[in-house]
Coordinates of C-alpha atoms in Angstrom, one line a residue:
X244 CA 120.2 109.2 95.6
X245 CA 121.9 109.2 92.3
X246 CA 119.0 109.4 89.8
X247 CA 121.6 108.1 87.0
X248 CA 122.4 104.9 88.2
X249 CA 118.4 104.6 88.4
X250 CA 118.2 105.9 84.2
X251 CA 121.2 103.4 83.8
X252 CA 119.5 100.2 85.1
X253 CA 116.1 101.3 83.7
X254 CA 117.6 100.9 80.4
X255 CA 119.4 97.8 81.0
X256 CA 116.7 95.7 82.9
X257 CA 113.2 97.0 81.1
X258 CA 113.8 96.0 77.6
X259 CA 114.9 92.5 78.9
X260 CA 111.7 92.5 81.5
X261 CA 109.5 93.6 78.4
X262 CA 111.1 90.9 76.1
X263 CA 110.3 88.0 79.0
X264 CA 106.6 89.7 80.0
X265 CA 105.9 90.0 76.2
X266 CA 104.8 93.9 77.3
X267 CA 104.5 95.7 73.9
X268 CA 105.2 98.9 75.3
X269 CA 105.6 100.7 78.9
X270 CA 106.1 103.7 79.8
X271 CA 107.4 105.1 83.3
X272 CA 107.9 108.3 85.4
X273 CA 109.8 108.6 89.0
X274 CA 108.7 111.8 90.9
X275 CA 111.0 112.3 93.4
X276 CA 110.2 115.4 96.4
X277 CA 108.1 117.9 94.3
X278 CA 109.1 117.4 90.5
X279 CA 108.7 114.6 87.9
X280 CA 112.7 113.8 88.1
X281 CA 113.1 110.8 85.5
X282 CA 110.7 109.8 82.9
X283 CA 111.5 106.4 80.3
X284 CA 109.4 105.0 77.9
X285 CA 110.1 101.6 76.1
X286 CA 108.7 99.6 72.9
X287 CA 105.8 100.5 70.7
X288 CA 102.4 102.2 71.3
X289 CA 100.9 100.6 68.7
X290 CA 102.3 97.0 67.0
X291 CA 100.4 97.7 63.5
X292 CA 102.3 101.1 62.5
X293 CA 105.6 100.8 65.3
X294 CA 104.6 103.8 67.2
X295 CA 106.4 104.3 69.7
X296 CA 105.6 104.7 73.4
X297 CA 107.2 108.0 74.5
X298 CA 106.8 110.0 77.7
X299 CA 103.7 111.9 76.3
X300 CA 101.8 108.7 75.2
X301 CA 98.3 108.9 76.6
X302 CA 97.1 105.4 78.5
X303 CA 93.7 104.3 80.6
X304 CA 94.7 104.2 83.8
X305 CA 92.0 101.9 85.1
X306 CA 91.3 101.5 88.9
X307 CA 94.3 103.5 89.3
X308 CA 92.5 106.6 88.8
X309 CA 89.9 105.5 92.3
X310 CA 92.5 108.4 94.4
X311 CA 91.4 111.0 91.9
X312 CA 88.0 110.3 92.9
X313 CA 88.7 110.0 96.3
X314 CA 90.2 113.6 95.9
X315 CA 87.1 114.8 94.6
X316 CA 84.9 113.6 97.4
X317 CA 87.7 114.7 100.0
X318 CA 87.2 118.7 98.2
X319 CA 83.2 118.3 99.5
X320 CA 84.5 117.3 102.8
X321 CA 86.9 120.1 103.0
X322 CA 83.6 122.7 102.2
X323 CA 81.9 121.3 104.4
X324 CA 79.2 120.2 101.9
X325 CA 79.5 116.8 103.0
X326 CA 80.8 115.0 106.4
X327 CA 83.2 112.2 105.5
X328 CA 81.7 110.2 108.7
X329 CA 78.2 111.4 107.6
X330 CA 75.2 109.0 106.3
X331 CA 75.1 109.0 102.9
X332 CA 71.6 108.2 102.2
X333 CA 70.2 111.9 102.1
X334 CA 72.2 112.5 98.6
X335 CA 72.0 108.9 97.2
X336 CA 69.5 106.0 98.1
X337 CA 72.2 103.4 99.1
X338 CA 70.6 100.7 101.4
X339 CA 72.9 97.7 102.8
X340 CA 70.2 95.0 103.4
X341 CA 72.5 93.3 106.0
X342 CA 72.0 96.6 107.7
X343 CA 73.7 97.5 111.4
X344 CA 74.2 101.1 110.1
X345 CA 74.0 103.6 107.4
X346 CA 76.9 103.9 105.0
X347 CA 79.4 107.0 104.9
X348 CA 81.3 108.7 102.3
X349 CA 84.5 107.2 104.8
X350 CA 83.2 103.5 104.1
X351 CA 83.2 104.2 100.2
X352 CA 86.7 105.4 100.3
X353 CA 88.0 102.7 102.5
X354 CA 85.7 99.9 100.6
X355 CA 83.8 99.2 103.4
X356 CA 80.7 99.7 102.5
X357 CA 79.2 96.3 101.8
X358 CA 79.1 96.3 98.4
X359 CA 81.1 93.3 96.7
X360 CA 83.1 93.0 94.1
X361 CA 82.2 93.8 90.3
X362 CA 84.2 94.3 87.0
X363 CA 82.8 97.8 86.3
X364 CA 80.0 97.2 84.7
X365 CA 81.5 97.4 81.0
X366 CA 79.5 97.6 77.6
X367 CA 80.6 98.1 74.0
X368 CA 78.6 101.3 74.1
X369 CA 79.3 104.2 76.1
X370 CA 77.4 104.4 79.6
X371 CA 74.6 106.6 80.3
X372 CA 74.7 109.6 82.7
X373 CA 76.4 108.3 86.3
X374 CA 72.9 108.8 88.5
X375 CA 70.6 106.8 85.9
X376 CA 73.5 103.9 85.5
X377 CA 73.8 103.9 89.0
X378 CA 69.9 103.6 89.9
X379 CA 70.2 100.7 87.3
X380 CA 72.6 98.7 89.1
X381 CA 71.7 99.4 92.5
X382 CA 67.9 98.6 91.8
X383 CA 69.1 95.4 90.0
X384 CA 71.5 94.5 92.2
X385 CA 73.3 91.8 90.7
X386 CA 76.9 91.5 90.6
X387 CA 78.2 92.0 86.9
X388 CA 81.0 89.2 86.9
X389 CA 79.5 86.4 85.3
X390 CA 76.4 87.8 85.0
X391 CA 75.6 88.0 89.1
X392 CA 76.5 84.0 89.2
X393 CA 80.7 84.7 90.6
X394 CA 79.9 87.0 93.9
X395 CA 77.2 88.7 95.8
X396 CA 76.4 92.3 95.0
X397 CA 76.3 92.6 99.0
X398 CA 79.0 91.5 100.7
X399 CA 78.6 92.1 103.9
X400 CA 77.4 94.6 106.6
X401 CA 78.5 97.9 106.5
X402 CA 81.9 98.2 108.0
X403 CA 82.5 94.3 108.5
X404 CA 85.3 94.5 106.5
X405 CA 87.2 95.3 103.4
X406 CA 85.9 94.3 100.1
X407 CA 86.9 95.9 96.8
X408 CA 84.1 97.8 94.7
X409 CA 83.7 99.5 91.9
X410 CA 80.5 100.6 92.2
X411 CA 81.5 102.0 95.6
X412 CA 83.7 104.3 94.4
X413 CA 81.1 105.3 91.7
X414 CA 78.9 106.4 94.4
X415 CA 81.3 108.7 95.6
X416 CA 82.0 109.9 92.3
X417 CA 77.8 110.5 91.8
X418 CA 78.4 112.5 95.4
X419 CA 81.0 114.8 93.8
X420 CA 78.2 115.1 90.9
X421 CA 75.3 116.0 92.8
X422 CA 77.4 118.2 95.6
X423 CA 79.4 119.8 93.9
X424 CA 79.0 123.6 94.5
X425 CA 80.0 124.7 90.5
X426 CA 76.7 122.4 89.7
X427 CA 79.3 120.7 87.3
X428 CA 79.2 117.2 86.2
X429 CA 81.8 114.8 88.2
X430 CA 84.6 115.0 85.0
X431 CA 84.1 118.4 85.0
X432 CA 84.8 119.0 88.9
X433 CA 87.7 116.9 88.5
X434 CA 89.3 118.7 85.4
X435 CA 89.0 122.2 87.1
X436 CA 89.5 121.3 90.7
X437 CA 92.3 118.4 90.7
X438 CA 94.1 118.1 87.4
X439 CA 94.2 121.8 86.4
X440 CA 95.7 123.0 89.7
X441 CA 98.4 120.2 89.5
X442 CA 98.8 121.2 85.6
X443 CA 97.9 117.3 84.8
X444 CA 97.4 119.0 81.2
X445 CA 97.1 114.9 79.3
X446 CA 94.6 113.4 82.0
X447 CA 90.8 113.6 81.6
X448 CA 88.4 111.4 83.2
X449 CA 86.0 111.4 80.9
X450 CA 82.1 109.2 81.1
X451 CA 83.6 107.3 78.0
X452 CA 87.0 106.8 76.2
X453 CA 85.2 107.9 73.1
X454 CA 85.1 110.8 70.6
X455 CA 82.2 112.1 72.3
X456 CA 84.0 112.7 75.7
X457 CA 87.5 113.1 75.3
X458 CA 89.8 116.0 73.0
X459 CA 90.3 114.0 69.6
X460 CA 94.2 115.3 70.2
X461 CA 94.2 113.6 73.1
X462 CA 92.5 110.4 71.9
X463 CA 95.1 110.4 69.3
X464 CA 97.8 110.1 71.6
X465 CA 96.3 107.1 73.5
X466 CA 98.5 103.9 72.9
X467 CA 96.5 100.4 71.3
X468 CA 95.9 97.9 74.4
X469 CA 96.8 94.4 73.5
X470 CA 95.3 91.6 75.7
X471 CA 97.8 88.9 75.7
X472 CA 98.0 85.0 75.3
X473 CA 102.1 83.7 75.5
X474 CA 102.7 84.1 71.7
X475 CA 99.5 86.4 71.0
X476 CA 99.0 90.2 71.5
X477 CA 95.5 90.7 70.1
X478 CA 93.5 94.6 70.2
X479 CA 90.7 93.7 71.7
X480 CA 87.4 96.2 70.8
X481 CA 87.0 99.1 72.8
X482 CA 85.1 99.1 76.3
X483 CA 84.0 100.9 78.4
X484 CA 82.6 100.8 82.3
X485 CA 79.4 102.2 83.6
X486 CA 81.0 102.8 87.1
X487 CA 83.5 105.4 85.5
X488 CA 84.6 106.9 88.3
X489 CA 86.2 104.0 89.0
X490 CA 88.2 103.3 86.1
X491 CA 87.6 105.5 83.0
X492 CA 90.7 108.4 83.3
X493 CA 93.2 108.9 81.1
X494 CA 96.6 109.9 81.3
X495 CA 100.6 110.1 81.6
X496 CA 102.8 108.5 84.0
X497 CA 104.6 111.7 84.3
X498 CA 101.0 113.3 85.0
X499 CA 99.7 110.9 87.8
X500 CA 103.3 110.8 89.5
X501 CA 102.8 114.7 90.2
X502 CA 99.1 114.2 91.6
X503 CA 101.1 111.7 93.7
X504 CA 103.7 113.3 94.3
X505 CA 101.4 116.4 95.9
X506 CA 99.5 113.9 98.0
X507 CA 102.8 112.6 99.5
X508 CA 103.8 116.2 100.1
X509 CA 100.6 117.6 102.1
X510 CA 98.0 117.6 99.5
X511 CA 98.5 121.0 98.2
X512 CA 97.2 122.7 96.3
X513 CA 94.3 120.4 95.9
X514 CA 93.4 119.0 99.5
X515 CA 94.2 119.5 102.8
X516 CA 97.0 118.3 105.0
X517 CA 95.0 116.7 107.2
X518 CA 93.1 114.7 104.8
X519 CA 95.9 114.3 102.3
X520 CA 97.5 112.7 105.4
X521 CA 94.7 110.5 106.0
X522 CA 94.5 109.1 102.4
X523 CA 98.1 107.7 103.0
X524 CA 97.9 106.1 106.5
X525 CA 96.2 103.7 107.8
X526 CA 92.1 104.0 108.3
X527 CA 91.4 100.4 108.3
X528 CA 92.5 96.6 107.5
X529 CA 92.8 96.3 104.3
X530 CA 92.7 93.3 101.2
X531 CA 92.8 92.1 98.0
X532 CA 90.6 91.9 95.1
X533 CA 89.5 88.6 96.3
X534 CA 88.5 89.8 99.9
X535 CA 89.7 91.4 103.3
X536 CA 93.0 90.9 104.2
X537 CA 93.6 91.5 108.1
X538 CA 97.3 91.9 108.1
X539 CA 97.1 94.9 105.2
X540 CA 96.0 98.2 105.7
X541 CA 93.5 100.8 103.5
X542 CA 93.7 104.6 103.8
X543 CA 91.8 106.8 102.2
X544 CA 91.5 105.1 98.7
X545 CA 95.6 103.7 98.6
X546 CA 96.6 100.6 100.0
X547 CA 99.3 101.5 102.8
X548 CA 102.4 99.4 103.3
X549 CA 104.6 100.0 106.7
X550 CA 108.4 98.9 107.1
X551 CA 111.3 101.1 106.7
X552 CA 110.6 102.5 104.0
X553 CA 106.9 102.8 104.1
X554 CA 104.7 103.5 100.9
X555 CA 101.3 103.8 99.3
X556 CA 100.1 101.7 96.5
X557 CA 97.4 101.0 93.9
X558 CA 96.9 99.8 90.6
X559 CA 94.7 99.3 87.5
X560 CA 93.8 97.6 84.6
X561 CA 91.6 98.4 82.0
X562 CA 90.1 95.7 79.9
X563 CA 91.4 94.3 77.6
X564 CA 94.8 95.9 77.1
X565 CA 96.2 98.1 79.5
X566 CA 97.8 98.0 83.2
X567 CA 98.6 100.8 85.3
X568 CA 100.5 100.7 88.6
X569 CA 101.9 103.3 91.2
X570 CA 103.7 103.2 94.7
X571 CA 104.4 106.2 96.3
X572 CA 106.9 106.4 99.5
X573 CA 105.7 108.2 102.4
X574 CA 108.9 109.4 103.8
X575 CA 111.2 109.4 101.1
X576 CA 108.8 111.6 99.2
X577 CA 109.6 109.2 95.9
X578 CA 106.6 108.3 93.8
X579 CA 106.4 105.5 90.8
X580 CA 104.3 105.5 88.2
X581 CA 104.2 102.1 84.9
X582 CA 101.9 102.2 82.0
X583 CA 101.8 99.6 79.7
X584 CA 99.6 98.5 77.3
X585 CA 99.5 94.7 78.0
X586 CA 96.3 92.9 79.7
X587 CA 97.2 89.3 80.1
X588 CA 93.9 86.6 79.7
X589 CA 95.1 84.8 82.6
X590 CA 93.1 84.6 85.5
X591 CA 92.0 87.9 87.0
X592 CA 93.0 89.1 90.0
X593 CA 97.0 87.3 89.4
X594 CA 99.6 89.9 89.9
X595 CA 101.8 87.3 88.2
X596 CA 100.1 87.8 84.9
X597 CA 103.0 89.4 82.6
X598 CA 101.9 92.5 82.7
X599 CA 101.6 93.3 86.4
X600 CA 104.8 91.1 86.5
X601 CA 106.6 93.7 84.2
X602 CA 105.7 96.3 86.6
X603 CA 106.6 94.7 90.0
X604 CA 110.1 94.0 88.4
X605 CA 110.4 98.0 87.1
X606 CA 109.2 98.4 90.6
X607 CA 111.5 96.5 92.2
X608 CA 114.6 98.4 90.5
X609 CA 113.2 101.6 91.9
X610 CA 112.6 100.1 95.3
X611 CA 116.2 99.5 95.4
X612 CA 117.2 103.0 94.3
X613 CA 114.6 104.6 97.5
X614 CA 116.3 102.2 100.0
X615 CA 120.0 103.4 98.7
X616 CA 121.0 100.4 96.9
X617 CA 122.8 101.0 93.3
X618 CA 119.9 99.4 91.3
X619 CA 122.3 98.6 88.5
X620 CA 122.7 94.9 87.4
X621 CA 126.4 93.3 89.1
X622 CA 127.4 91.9 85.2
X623 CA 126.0 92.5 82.1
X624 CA 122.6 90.4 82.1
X625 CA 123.6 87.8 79.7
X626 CA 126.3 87.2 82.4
X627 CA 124.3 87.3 84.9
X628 CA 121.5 84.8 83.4
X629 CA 124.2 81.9 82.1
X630 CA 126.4 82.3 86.0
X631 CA 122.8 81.3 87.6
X632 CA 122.4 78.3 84.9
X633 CA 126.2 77.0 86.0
X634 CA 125.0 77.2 89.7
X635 CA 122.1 75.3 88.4
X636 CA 124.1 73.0 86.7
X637 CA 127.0 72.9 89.1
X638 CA 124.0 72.3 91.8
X639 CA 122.4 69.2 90.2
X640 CA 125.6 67.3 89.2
X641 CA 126.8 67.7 92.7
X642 CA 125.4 68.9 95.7
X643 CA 122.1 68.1 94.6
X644 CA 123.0 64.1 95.0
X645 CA 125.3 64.6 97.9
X646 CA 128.1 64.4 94.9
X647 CA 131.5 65.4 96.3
X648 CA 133.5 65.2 93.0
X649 CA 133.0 68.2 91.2
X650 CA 132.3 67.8 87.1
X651 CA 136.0 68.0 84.8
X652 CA 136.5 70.5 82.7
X653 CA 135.6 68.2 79.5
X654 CA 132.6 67.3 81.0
X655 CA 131.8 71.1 81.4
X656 CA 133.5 71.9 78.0
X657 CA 131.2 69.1 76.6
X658 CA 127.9 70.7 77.9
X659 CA 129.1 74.0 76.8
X660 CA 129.9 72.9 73.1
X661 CA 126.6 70.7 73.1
X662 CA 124.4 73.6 74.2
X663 CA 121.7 75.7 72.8
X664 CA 120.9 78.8 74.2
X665 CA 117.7 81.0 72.9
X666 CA 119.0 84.2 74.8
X667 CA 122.8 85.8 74.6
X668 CA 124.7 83.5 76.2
X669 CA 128.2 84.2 78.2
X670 CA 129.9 80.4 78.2
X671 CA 132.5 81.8 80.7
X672 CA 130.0 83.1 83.1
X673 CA 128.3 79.5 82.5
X674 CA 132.1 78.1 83.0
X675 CA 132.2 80.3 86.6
X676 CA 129.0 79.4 87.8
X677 CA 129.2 75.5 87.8
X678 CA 132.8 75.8 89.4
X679 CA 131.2 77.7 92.2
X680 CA 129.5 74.8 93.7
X681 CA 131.3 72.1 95.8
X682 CA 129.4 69.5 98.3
X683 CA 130.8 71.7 102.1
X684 CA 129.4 71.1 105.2
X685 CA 126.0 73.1 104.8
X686 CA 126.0 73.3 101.2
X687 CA 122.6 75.1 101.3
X688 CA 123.9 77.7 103.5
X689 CA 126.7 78.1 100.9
X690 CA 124.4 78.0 98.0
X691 CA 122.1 81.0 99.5
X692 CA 125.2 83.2 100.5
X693 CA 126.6 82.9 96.9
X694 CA 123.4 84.0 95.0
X695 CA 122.8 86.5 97.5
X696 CA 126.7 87.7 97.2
X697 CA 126.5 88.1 93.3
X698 CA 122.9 89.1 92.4
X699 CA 121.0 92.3 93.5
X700 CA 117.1 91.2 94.0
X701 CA 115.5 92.5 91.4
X702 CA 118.6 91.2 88.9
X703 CA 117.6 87.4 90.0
X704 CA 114.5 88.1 89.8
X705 CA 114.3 88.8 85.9
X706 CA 117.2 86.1 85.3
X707 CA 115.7 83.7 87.2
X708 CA 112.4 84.2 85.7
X709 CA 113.9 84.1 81.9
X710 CA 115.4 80.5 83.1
X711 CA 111.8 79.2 84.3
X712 CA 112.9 79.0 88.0
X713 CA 111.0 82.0 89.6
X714 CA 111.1 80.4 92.6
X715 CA 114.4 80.3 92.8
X716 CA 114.7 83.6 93.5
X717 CA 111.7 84.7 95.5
X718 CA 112.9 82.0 97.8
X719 CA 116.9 82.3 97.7
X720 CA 116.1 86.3 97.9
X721 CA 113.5 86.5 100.5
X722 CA 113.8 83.7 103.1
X723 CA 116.0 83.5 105.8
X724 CA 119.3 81.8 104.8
X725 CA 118.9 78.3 106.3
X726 CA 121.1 77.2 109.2
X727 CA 123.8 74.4 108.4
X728 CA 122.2 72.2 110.8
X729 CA 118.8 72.3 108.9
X730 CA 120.3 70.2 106.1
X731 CA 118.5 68.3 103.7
X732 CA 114.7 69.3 105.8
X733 CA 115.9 73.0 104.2
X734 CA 116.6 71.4 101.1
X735 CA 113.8 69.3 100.5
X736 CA 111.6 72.6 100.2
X737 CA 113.4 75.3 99.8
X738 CA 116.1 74.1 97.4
X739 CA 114.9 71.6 95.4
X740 CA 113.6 73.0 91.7
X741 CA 113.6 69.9 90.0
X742 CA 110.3 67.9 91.8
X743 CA 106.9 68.2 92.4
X744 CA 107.4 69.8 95.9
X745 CA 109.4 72.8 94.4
X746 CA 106.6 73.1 91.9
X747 CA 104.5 73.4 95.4
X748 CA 107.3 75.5 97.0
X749 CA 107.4 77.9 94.0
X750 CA 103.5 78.6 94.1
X751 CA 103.5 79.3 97.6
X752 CA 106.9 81.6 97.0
X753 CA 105.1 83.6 94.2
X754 CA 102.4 84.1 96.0
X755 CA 104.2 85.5 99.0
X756 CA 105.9 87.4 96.8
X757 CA 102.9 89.0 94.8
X758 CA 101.0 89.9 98.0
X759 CA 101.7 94.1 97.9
X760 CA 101.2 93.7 94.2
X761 CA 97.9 91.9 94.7
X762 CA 96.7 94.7 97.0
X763 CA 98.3 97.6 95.2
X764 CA 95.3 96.8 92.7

């Protein structure tokens, strides 16, 4: 793999996927065997002075930092201090009041403890020590979201199935606390027994993001979050979460792809092979934020994804202003690491907010790259983006209504000269594109094989997305081309933009398309 043609369409696609997402600032690091091989940073770190985001800029990694907790448990497991299929109830009082069995330290890894969902338990103020927050919640037990009205503190049984927690992983994090055989607290552990040995020298994981907890050189370098409105980026106060060892680390892209990158490649020299391995295969069906998801899979911690090209995922976001994600490839020993400090106020949980949707199109270039594809765009982008607005075009003044005359060049002069583009525009790409499409036999079939001939994936997936058709392309891209003897059935759904049913067919496509994202969180 030719890690210039992945620097080359880094620089070409992310400014473009930034300008679309409205992403202030991201900033990126591919590990690939057992080095940091490619770091990229885009935009600004901070919108009030223009500071830029660079490779050293420091960023929350929220719920992306869960595996570092997961490692620190893992290091009891490893001494023997603690079994990872033993009851956890001699160390910390955790009682499941649907009951069938005690829970382990392996239920809180694989979120299968019984404990439902929660935000984090955030304040404006910095928590107190992780055992009295945690007898707090757990005596109150209420649900934060909402203030306990959105979802059950329980649940479930223990070991039903998957449900995403917070405060599950905290309770392994108050394990590493109370087990530990330095007597240290939990960020301490973690600073001297993951990040040091792995020479993560710009992470901490800290009780607070405050002055009191964190190096004010590394506070310093810590980029402004922005939660994000379409045409606002606002910085939000600062909070922070009571179940920290879920969410409160900070760091560099560069920095978590090499704690990746050593878990990919046997674990040393913070954990062993055997339980590095387990972390990234399967221990259980897996799921979402929203709930178990039977046809995904949870290892220790990361979500696991099979195929040909299997990898490990997970994700974070840290409210309100920052997104994290990572994906690390099993076999190809590749590992992915996006910062950027954008929290969109859409609706939680939606990996097709803009700034997980930056990320899964950064992703998407470097997917490409892994599975030997030249990630670089087939045209320049403005090229690209006015060809797919002629097959558009070409599409609904044709083939659309079973038109076999194709439009004359003054008509298509005409729409060119009375046009108004708000991106760069390429009028003979435009030209091209509506000249492409004629009324065949099985015109759908035609129309799939052309955008699937001149764009790469990820290329119609930005272009498509900048022309408001997003659809367009997680259909045309992902489905099965259509047979010519499906006709106008095919077209109805899978073709047609225009109508409500696309509208319908675009939803469903999205979320189809969002699923690993959705569970990388």
């Amino acid at each position: 793999m030719d890690i210039s043609t992945l620097e080359e369409a880094l620089d070409t696609f992310v400014p473009e996927i930034m300008e679309h997402c409205g992403t202030p600032g991201l900033s990126i690091a591919v590990g690939a065997g057992t080095e940091v091989a490619l770091t990229r940073a885009y935009g600004v770190a901070d919108l009030a002075t223009g500071r830029p985001m660079t490779a050293d800029t420091v960023a929350p990694t929220g719920s992306d930092c869960k595996p570092y907790t997961g490692v620190a448990a893992l290091q009891l497991v490893e001494r023997g201090v603690i079994g990872l299929d033993e009851p956890i109830d001699p160390y910390v009082r955790v009682v499941n009041p649907h009951g069938q069995r005690p829970i382990t330290l392996r239920d809180l890894l694989t979120h299968r403890s019984g404990l439902g969902a929660g935000m984090g338990n955030f304040d404006r103020v910095p928590p107190p020590p992780l055992g009295e927050h945690l007898r707090r919640v757990l005596e109150a037990g209420r649900s934060d979201a909402y203030g306990g009205t959105m979802v059950p503190f329980w649940a479930g049984p223990v070991g039903a199935a998957y449900q995403y927690s917070n405060v599950g992983i905290a309770v392994a994090g108050h394990l590493v606390e109370l087990l530990n055989p330095d007597g240290v607290t939990f960020s301490e552990w973690v600073g001297r027994h993951v990040f040091e040995p792995l020479g993560m020298g710009s992470t901490v994981f800290p009780r607070a993001q405050h002055p009191d907890f964190v190096p004010a050189g590394l506070l310093a370098r810590r980029s402004t979050g922005y939660a994000t409105l379409p045409g606002l980026r606002l910085p939000l106060p600062t909070l922070y979460p009571g179940d920290y060892p879920a969410g409160s680390a900070l760091s560099t892209p560069s920095d978590h792809a090499r704690f990746v990158l050593a878990i990919l490649n046997g674990g040393a020299p913070v954990l062993s092979r055997e339980l590095a391995t387990q972390m990234i295969t399967a221990q259980a069906s897996g799921g979402t934020l929203a709930g178990p998801r039977p046809e995904l899979a949870v290892g220790l911690v990361f979500n696991v994804f099979g195929g040909q090209h299997p990898y490990v995922g997970h994700g974070g976001e840290y409210p309100w202003g920052w997104t994290h994600f990572t994906r690390g490839w099993t076999e190809d020993r590749v590992a992915l690491v996006i910062s950027a400090n954008q929290l969109d106020l859409g609706d939680f949980g939606l990996s097709d907010r803009p700034g997980h949707a930056a990320a899964r199109m950064v992703a998407e270039i470097v997917t490409a790259w892994v599975h030997g594809a030249d990630p670089r765009p087939r045209r320049a982008l403005a090229a690209g983006r006015s060809y797919l607005a002629g097959l558009l075009v070409g599409d609904r003044l044709t083939t659309r209504l079973g038109i076999a005359s194709p439009p004359s060049e003054e008509d298509v002069a005409r729409i060119c000269a009375g046009g108004e583009a708000a991106l760069p525009w390429d009028v003979e790409a435009f030209r091209a594109g509506v000249r492409e499409v004629r009324l065949t036999a099985s015109p759908l079939v035609d129309n799939v094989a052309t955008v699937r001939r001149e764009f790469v994936g990820h290329e119609l997936a930005l272009v498509a997305g900048q022309l408001g058709v997003p659809g367009l392309a997680t259909q045309l891209a992902n489905s099965p081309a259509p047979q010519a003897g499906a006709g106008a059935r095919v077209g109805q759904g899978a073709a047609s933009q225009a109508g409500a049913g696309a509208q319908v067919a675009e939803g469903a496509a999205s979320q189809a398309g969002a699923g690993s994202q959705v569970a990388e969180q």
